[in-house]
XYZ file of C-alpha atoms in Angstrom:
594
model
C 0.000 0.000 0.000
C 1.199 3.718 -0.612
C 1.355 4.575 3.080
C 1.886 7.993 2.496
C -1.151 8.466 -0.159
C -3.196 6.674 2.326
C -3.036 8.757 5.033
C -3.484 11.956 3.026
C -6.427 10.469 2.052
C -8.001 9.754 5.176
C -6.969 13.199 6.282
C -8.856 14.422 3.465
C -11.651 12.894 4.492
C -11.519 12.913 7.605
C -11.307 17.308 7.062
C -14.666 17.084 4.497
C -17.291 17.454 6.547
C -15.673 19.330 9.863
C -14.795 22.488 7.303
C -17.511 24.877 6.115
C -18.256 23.341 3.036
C -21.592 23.201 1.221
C -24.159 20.747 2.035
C -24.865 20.154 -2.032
C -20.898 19.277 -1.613
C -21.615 17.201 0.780
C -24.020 15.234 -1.110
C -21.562 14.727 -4.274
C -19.104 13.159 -1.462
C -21.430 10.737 -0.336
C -22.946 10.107 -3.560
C -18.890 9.225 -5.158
C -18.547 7.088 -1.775
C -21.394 5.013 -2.716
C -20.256 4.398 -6.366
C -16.939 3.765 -4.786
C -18.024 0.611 -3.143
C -20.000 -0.487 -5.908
C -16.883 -0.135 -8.345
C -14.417 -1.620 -5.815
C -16.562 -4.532 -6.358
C -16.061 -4.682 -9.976
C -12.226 -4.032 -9.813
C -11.675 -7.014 -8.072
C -14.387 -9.003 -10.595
C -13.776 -7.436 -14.174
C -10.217 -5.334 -13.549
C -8.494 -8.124 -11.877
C -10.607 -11.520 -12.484
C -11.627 -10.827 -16.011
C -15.214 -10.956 -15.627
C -17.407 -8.514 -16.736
C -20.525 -7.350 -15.096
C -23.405 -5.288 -16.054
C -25.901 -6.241 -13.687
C -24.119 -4.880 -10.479
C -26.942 -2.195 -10.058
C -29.539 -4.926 -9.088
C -27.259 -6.298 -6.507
C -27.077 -2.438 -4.950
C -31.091 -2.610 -5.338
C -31.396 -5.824 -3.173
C -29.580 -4.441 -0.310
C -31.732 -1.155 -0.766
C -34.999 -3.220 -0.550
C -34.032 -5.748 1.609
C -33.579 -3.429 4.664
C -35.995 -0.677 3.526
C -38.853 -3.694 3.210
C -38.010 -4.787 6.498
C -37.655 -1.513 8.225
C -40.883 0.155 7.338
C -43.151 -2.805 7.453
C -41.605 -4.746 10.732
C -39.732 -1.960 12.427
C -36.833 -3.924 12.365
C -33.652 -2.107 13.027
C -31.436 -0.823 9.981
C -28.585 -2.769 11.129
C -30.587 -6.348 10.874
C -31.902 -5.035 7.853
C -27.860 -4.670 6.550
C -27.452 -8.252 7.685
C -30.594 -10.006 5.947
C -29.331 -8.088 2.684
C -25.989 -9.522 2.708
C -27.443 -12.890 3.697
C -29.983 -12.307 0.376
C -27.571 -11.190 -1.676
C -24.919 -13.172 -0.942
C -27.484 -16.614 -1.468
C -28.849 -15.133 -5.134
C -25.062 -13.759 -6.190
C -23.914 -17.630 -5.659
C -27.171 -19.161 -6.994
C -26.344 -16.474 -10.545
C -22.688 -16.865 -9.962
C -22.875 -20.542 -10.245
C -24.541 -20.510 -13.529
C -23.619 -17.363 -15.122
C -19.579 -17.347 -14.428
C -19.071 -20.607 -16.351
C -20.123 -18.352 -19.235
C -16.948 -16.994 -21.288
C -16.447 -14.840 -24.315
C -19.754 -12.209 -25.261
C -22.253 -14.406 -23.394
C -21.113 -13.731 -19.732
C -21.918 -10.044 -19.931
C -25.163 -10.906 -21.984
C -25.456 -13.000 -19.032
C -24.933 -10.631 -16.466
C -27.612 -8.390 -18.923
C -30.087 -11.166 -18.081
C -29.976 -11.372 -14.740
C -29.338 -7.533 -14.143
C -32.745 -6.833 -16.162
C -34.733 -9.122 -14.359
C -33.883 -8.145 -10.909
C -34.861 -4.850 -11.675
C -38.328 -6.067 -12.837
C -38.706 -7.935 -9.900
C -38.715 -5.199 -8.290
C -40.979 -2.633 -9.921
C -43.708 -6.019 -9.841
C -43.731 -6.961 -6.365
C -47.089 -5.843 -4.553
C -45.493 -6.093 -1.412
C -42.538 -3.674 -2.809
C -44.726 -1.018 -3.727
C -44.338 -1.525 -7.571
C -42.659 1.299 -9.911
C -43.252 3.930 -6.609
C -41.111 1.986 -4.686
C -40.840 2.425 -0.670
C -40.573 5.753 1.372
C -40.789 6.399 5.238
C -37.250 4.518 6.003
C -35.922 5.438 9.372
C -32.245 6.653 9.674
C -29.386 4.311 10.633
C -28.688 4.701 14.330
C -25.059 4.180 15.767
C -25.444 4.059 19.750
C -26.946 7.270 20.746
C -26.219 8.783 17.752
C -28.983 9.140 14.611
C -27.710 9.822 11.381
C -30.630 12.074 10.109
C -28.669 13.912 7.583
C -26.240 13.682 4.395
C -23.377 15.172 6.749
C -23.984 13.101 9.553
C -23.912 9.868 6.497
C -20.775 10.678 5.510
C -18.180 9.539 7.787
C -20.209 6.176 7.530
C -19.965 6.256 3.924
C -16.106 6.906 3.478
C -15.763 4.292 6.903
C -17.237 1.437 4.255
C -15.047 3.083 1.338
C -11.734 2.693 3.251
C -12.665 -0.464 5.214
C -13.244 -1.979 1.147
C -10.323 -0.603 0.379
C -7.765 -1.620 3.104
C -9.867 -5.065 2.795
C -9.414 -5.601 -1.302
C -5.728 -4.320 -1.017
C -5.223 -7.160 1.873
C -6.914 -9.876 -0.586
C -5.582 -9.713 -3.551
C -1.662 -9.457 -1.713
C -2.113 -13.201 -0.894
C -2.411 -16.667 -1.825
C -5.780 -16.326 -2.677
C -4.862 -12.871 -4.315
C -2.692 -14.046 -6.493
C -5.065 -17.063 -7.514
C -7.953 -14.152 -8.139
C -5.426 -12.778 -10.628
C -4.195 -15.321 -12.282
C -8.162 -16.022 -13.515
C -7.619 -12.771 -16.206
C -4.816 -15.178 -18.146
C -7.690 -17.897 -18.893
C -7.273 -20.592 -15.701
C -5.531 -22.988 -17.607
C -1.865 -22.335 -15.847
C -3.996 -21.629 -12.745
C -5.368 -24.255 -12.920
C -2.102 -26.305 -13.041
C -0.953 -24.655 -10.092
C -3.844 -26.108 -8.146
C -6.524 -23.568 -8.251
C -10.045 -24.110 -8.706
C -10.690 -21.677 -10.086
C -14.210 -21.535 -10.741
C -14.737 -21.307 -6.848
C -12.575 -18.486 -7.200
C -14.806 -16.911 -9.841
C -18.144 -17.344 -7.719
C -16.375 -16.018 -4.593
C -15.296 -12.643 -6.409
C -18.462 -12.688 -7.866
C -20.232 -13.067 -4.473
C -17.868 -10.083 -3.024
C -18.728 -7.590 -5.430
C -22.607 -7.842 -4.853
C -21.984 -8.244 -1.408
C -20.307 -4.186 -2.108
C -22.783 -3.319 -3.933
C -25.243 -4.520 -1.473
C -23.666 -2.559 1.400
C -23.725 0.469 -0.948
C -27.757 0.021 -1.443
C -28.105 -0.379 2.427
C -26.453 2.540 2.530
C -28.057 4.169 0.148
C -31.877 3.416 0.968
C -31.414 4.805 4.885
C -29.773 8.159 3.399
C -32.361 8.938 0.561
C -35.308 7.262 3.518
C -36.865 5.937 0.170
C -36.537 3.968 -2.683
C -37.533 2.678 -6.363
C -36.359 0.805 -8.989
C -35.217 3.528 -11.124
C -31.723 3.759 -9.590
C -31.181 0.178 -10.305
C -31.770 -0.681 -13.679
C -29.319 -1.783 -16.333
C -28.136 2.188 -17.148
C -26.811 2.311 -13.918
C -24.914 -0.984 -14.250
C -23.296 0.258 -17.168
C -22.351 3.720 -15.225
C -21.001 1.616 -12.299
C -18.492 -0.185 -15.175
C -17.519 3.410 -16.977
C -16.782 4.506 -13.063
C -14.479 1.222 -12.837
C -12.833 1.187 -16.030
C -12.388 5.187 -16.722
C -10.393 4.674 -12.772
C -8.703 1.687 -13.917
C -10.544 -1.395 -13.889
C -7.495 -3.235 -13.044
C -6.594 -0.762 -9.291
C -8.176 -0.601 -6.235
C -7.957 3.046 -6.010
C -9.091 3.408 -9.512
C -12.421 2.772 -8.315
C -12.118 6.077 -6.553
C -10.946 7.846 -8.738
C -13.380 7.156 -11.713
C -16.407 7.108 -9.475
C -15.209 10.197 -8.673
C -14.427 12.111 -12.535
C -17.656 10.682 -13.459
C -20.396 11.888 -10.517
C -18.484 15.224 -11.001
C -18.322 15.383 -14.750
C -22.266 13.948 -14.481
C -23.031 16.352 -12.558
C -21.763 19.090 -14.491
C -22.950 18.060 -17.880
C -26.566 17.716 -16.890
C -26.102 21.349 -16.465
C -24.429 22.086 -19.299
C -25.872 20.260 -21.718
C -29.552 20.922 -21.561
C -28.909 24.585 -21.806
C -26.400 24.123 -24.604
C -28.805 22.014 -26.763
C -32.056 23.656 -25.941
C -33.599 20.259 -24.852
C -33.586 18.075 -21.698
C -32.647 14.819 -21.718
C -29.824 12.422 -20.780
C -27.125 13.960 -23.117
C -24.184 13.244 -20.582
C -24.352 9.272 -21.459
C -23.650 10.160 -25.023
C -20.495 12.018 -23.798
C -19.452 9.243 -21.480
C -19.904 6.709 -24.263
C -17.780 8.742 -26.663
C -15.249 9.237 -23.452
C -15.081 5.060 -23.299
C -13.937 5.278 -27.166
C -11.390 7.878 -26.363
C -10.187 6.109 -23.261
C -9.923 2.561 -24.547
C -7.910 3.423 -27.626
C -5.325 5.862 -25.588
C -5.763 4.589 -22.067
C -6.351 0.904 -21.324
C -6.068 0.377 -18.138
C -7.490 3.834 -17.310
C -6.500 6.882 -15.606
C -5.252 5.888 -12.549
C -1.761 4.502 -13.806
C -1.253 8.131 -15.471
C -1.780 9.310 -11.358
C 0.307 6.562 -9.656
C 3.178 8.046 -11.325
C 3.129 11.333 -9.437
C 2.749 9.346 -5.879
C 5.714 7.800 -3.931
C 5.288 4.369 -4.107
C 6.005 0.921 -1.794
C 6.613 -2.171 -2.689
C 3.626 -4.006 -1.978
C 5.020 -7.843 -1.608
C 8.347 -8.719 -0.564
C 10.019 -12.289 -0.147
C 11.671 -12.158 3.800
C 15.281 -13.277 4.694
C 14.234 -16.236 6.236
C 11.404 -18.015 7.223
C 10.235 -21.765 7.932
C 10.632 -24.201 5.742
C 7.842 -25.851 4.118
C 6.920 -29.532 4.339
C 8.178 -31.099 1.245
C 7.005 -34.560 0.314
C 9.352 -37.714 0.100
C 11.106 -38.925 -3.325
C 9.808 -42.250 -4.980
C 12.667 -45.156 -4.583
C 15.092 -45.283 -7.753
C 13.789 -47.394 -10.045
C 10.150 -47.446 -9.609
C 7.272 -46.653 -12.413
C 6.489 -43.219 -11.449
C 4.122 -42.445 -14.359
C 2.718 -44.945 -16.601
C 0.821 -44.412 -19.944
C -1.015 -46.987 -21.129
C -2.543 -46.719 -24.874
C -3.237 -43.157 -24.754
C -5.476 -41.829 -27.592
C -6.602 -38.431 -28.232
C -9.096 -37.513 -30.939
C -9.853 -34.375 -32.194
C -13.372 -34.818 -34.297
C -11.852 -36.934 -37.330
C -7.779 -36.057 -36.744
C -6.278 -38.144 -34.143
C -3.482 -35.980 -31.779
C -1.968 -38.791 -29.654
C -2.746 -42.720 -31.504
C -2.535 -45.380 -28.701
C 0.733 -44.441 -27.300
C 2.083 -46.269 -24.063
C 5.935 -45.607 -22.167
C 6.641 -45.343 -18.319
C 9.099 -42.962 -16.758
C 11.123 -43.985 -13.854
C 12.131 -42.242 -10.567
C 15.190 -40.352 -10.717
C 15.637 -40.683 -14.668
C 15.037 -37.558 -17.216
C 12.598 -38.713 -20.111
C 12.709 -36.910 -23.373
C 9.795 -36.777 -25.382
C 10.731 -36.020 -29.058
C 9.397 -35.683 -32.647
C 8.586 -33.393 -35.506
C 6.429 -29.979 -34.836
C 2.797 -31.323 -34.589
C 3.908 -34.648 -33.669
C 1.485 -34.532 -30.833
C 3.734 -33.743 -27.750
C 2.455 -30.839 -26.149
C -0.776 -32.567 -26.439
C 0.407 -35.923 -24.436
C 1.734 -33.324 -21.913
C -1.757 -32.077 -21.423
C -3.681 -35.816 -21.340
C -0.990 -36.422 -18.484
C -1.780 -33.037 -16.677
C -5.480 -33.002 -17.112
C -5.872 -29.958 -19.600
C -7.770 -32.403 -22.257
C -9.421 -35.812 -21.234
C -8.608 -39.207 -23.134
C -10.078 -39.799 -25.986
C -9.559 -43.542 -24.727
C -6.446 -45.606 -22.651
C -5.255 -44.973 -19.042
C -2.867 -42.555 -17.300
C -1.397 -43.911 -14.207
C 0.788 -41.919 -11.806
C 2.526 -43.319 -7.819
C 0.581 -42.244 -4.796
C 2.416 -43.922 -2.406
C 3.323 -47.502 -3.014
C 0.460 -47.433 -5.651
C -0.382 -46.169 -9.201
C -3.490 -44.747 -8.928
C -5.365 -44.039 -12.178
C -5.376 -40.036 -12.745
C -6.881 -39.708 -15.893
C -10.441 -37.637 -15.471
C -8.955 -35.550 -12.541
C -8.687 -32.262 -13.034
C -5.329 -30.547 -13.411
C -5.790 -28.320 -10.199
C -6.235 -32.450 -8.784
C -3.270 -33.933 -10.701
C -0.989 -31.622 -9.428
C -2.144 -32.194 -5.744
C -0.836 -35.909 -6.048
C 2.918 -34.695 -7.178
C 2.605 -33.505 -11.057
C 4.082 -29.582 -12.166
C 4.352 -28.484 -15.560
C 5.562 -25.636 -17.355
C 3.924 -24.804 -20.964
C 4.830 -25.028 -24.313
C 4.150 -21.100 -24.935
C 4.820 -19.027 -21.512
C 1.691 -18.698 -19.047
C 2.340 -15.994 -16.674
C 0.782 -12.948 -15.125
C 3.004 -10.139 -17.258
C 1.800 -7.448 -14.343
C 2.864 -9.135 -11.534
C 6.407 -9.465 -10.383
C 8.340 -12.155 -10.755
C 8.337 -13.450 -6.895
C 4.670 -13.444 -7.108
C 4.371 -15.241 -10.348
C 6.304 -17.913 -8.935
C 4.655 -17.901 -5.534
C 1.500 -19.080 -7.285
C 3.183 -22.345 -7.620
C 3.111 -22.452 -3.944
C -0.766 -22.510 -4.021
C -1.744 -25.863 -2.058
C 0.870 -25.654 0.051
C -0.754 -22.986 2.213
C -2.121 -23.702 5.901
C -5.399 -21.807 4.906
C -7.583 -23.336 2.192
C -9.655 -21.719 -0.836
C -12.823 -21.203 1.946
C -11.425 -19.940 5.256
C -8.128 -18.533 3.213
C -10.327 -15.485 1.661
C -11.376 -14.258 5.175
C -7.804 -14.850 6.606
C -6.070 -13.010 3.942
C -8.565 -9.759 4.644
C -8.103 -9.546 8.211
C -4.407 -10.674 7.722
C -4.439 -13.308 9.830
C -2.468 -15.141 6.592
C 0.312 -13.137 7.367
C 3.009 -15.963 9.291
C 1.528 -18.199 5.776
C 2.529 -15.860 3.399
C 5.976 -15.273 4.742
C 6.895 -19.044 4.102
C 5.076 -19.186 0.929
C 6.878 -15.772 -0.630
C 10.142 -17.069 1.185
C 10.073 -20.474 -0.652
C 9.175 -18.453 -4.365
C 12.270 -16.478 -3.303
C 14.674 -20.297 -2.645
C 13.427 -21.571 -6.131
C 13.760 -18.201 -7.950
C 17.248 -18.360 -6.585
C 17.844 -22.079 -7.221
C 17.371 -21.553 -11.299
C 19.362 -18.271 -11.255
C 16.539 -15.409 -11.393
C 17.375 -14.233 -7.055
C 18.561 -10.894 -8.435
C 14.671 -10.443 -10.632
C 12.638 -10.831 -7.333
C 10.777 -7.902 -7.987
C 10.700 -7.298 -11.782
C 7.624 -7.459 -13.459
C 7.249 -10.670 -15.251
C 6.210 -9.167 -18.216
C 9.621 -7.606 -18.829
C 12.061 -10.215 -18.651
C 13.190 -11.862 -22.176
C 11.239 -15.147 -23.600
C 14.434 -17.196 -22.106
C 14.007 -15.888 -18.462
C 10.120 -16.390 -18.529
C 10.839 -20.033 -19.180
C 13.087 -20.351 -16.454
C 10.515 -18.316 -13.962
C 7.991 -20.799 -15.529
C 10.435 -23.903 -13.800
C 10.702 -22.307 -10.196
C 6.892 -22.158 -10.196
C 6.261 -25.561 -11.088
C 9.046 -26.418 -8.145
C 7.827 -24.103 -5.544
C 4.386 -26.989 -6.210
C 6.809 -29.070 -4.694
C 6.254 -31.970 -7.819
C 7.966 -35.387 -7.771
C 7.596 -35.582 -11.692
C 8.057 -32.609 -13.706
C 6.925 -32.064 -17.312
C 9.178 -29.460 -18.831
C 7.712 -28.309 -22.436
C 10.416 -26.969 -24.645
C 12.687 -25.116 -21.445
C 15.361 -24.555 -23.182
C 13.721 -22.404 -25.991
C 14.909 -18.959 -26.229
C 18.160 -19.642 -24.254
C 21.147 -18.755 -25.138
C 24.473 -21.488 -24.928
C 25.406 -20.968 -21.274
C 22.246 -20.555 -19.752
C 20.979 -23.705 -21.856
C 24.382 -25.068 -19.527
C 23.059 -23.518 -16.482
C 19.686 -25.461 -16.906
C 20.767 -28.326 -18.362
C 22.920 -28.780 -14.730
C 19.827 -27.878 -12.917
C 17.512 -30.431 -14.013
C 21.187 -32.928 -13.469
C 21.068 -31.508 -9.544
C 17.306 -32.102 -9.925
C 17.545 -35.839 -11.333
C 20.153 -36.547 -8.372
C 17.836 -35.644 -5.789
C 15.669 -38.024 -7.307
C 12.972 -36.088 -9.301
C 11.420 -37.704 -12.210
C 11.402 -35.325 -15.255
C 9.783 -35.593 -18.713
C 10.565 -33.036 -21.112
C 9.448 -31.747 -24.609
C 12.663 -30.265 -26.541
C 13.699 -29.458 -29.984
C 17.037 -28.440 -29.372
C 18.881 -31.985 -30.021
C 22.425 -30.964 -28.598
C 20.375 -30.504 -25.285
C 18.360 -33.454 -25.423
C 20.577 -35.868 -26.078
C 23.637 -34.881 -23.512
C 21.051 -34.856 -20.834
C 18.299 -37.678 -21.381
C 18.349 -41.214 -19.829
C 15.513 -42.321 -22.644
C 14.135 -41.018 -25.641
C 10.646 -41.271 -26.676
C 10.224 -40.248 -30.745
C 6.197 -39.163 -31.580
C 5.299 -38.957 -35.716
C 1.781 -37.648 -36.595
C 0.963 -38.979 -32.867
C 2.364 -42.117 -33.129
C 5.332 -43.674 -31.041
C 7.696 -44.194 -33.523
C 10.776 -45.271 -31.622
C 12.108 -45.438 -27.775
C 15.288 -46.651 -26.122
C 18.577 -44.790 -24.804
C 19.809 -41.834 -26.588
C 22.955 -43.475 -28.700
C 19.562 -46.317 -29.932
C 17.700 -43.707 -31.016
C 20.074 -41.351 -33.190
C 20.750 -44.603 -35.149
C 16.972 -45.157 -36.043
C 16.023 -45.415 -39.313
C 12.649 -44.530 -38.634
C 13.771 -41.386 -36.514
C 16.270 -40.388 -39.276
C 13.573 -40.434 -41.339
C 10.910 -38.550 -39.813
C 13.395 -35.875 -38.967
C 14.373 -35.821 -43.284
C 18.246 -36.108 -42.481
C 18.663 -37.649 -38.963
C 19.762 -36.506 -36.109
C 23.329 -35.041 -35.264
């Protein structure tokens, strides 16, 4: 967190309402704090998970009705009011979540359309909710003694909730569950790998936001003491996104910020506007569409990274000196089947990928699996690690004394039992640095689980956790040579260095087989050396390693056995020196190998 931002912030504030300034001020304030809370919501579920939402606005309606209903027509305080909400909208965000965010591409906002559109004619239909006129007479929120009658007296409440979200999201998303939340915007398929479920993770983001935006109706009904659908329809769904991604969809304190440009800017142009057409009418959500243009051709990610520059910054996750060691699980025995594939087949419609394959790879030994471009590698790697299911055949890996059947788990599963992969083209979070990128390897090997983790990472209860987890990211990224990168963004380093980061996450899973695809691509001589002695020290410590390479120097100086795949068939296996002398090999590589 910018410390130093922070507190001028709060001491901005905090100064608001205790200096002379205009009640119609006033009312702006609290008006941008209740936007805030709403768009806080949708940084952490479109800016940083990926997932876009129109329909927030009905969420901010159910907490509205949900505690003005109860208030006016049981007298029921506005504090159990607050609680029902959350309770209401937390059931019907899971019950839309769990349908709606398995929804990718144009239909999950189309989704969100749906749903967003029907809450709000649930409530202008409802008898009980007074229809289209909505509910007045809602008492004021009472703290103690103390009645909060007025916008001014609403305030501090207000920007309490805004900074409480803020302090709360900023605690999140630095954490092991953080980090899996973020890794959902590159597609969940490396996520995945690293353990994640992430469609959990998609519902409980999902669930936060409309809990925000619930709080923000709560707090909205018991400040305007009445309400009606038109404040939660589908426009303002679409104004709560502009407020998010004009900010910076992707920053917690864009949220603030655009909420902020765009109840001021609002404000102003429905002033402006009317008298500079000679009609009435909402003009200003022309402008901010033609603003949206603007900013999404010049400005991405929004305004706020064009602010951040000006403010003195902190490093928000750092790797300590030392910390405990993690529990790391034992080696199999030399010698023994560690994975075992058994007639593998993948089909693709009519074109078959992988045709009835079948090899084992032993503890301790480095397998190469090798063969023409389209030969069907990558593809075997992801039938082993769960990305694609088998067409037909069996994939068998050691649990124990045992191999256990593993194909139809899910890679988030497969990974659990002892399997880490890298990919064949880079998966990583280009934004985040390159500790945290690896810590995400680290995933199940947290004390704290996906349920009770989310709640421990907010209060910071995480905190011993994430010191071991960030200190063993830190070991591996110093183990394959990146110790002096800690805190680089990913993003930057060259194709050759992202392959390496790509290792030290799948070791910081803490694997006893490791599927390597094509590692030593975009290396140069000695740091094809330095890996090449790495995966020696890893081999001697007895981990099991399978690897996709085209680089034959490399392959065959550092391979026990050779696998060769043609058009996804198994055309040869054996020691390196058998295989170079092949006839079928030499022929499917036009020349042979050298």
């Amino acid at each position: 967190m910018m410390n130093k931002f922070f507190l001028i912030f709060i001491a901005a504030v905090a100064l608001l309402p205790i200096l002379p300034t205009p009640e119609f001020w006033i009312t702006l304030a609290n008006y941008i704090g209740l936007y805030s809370i709403v768009a806080l919501g949708l940084v952490l579920l479109t800016g940083v998970g990926g997932l876009t939402s129109f329909g927030q606005a009905a969420f901010v309606g159910l907490g509205a009705y949900a505690t003005a209903y109860l208030s006016t027509q049981f007298g029921l305080s506005p504090w159990l009011g607050l609680l029902v909400g959350i309770v209401i909208t937390a059931g019907a965000a899971f019950f839309i979540g769990a349908i709606t965010m398995r929804l990718s591409g144009h239909f999950l906002p189309l989704g969100t359309i749906a749903w967003g559109l029907s809450l709000f004619y649930l409530f202008g239909n409802l008898e009980f909710l007074g229809k289209y006129d909505g509910i007045s007479g809602i008492p004021p929120i009472s703290i103690f003694d103390l009645t909060l009658n007025t916008g001014r007296e609403m305030y501090g409440l207000i920007w309490l909730v805004v900074i409480l979200a803020v302090v709360a999201i900023q605690n999140l998303l630095n954490s092991r569950p953080g980090r899996a939340i973020r890794a959902l915007k590159g597609g969940g398929v490396m996520a995945e790998a690293m353990g994640v479920n992430t469609a959990w993770m998609k519902i409980v983001i999902f669930v936060m936001a409309a809990v925000l935006a619930c709080i923000s109706g709560w707090l909205y009904a018991h400040m305007q003491r009445a309400v009606n659908p038109t404040p939660f329809g589908l426009n303002a769904g679409i104004e709560y996104l502009f407020m998010a991604v004009v900010g910076g969809a992707g920053h917690v304190w864009g949220a603030i910020l655009g909420a902020t440009l765009l109840t001021l800017l609002k404000d102003q142009l429905q002033v402006v506007l009317p008298k500079l057409l000679g009609a009435n009418g909402n003009f200003e959500v022309i402008v901010f569409g033609v603003m949206l243009v603007v900013l999404l051709q010049y400005a991405r990610d929004g305004l706020w990274p064009f602010v951040r520059k000006w403010l003195p910054q902190k490093r928000q996750v750092s790797a300590p000196e030392s910390a405990d060691a993690l529990p790391m699980r034992s080696k199999h025995a030399a010698g023994e089947t560690v994975l075992q594939i058994d007639k593998a087949r993948k089909e693709f419609g009519g074109l078959v990928a992988v045709n009835n394959i079948s090899f084992d790879v032993k503890a301790g030994e480095i397998m190469g699996l090798i063969g023409p471009n389209g030969a069907g590698k990558s593809t075997m790697f992801n039938l082993v690690t769960g990305v694609l299911p088998l067409t037909s055949g069996e994939v068998r890996f050691r649990v124990g004394n045992q191999l256990q059947r593993i194909d139809g788990l899910p890679s988030r599963s497969i990974v659990r039992h002892g399997i880490a992969r890298t990919f064949q083209h880079v998966k990583l979070m280009p934004t985040m640095t390159v500790l945290e990128n690896v810590a995400i390897g680290a995933h199940l090997r947290g004390t704290y689980n996906d349920v009770n983790g989310i709640g421990a990472s907010i209060a910071r209860w995480n905190r011993k956790e994430e010191q071991v987890l960030l200190f063993e990211a830190k070991k591996q990224l110093e183990r394959v040579g990146l110790g002096n990168m800690l805190y680089e963004e990913a993003g930057s380093l060259a194709l050759g260095q992202q392959r390496i980061l790509e290792i030290a996450r799948a070791l910081c899973c803490d694997p006893t087989l490791l599927l390597l695809d094509e590692p030593a691509a975009g290396l140069r001589y000695k740091e094809k050396q330095a890996l090449a002695d790495l995966l020696r020290k890893l081999r001697a410590e007895g981990m099991s390693i399978l690897l996709v390479e085209h680089d034959m120097d490399f392959v065959m100086n550092l391979t026990d056995r050779l696998v060769v795949m043609e058009f996804g068939t198994k055309i040869a296996e054996g020691v390196p020196t058998e295989v170079q002398e092949d006839e079928a090999v030499l022929e499917a590589y036009l020349g042979g190998i050298e």
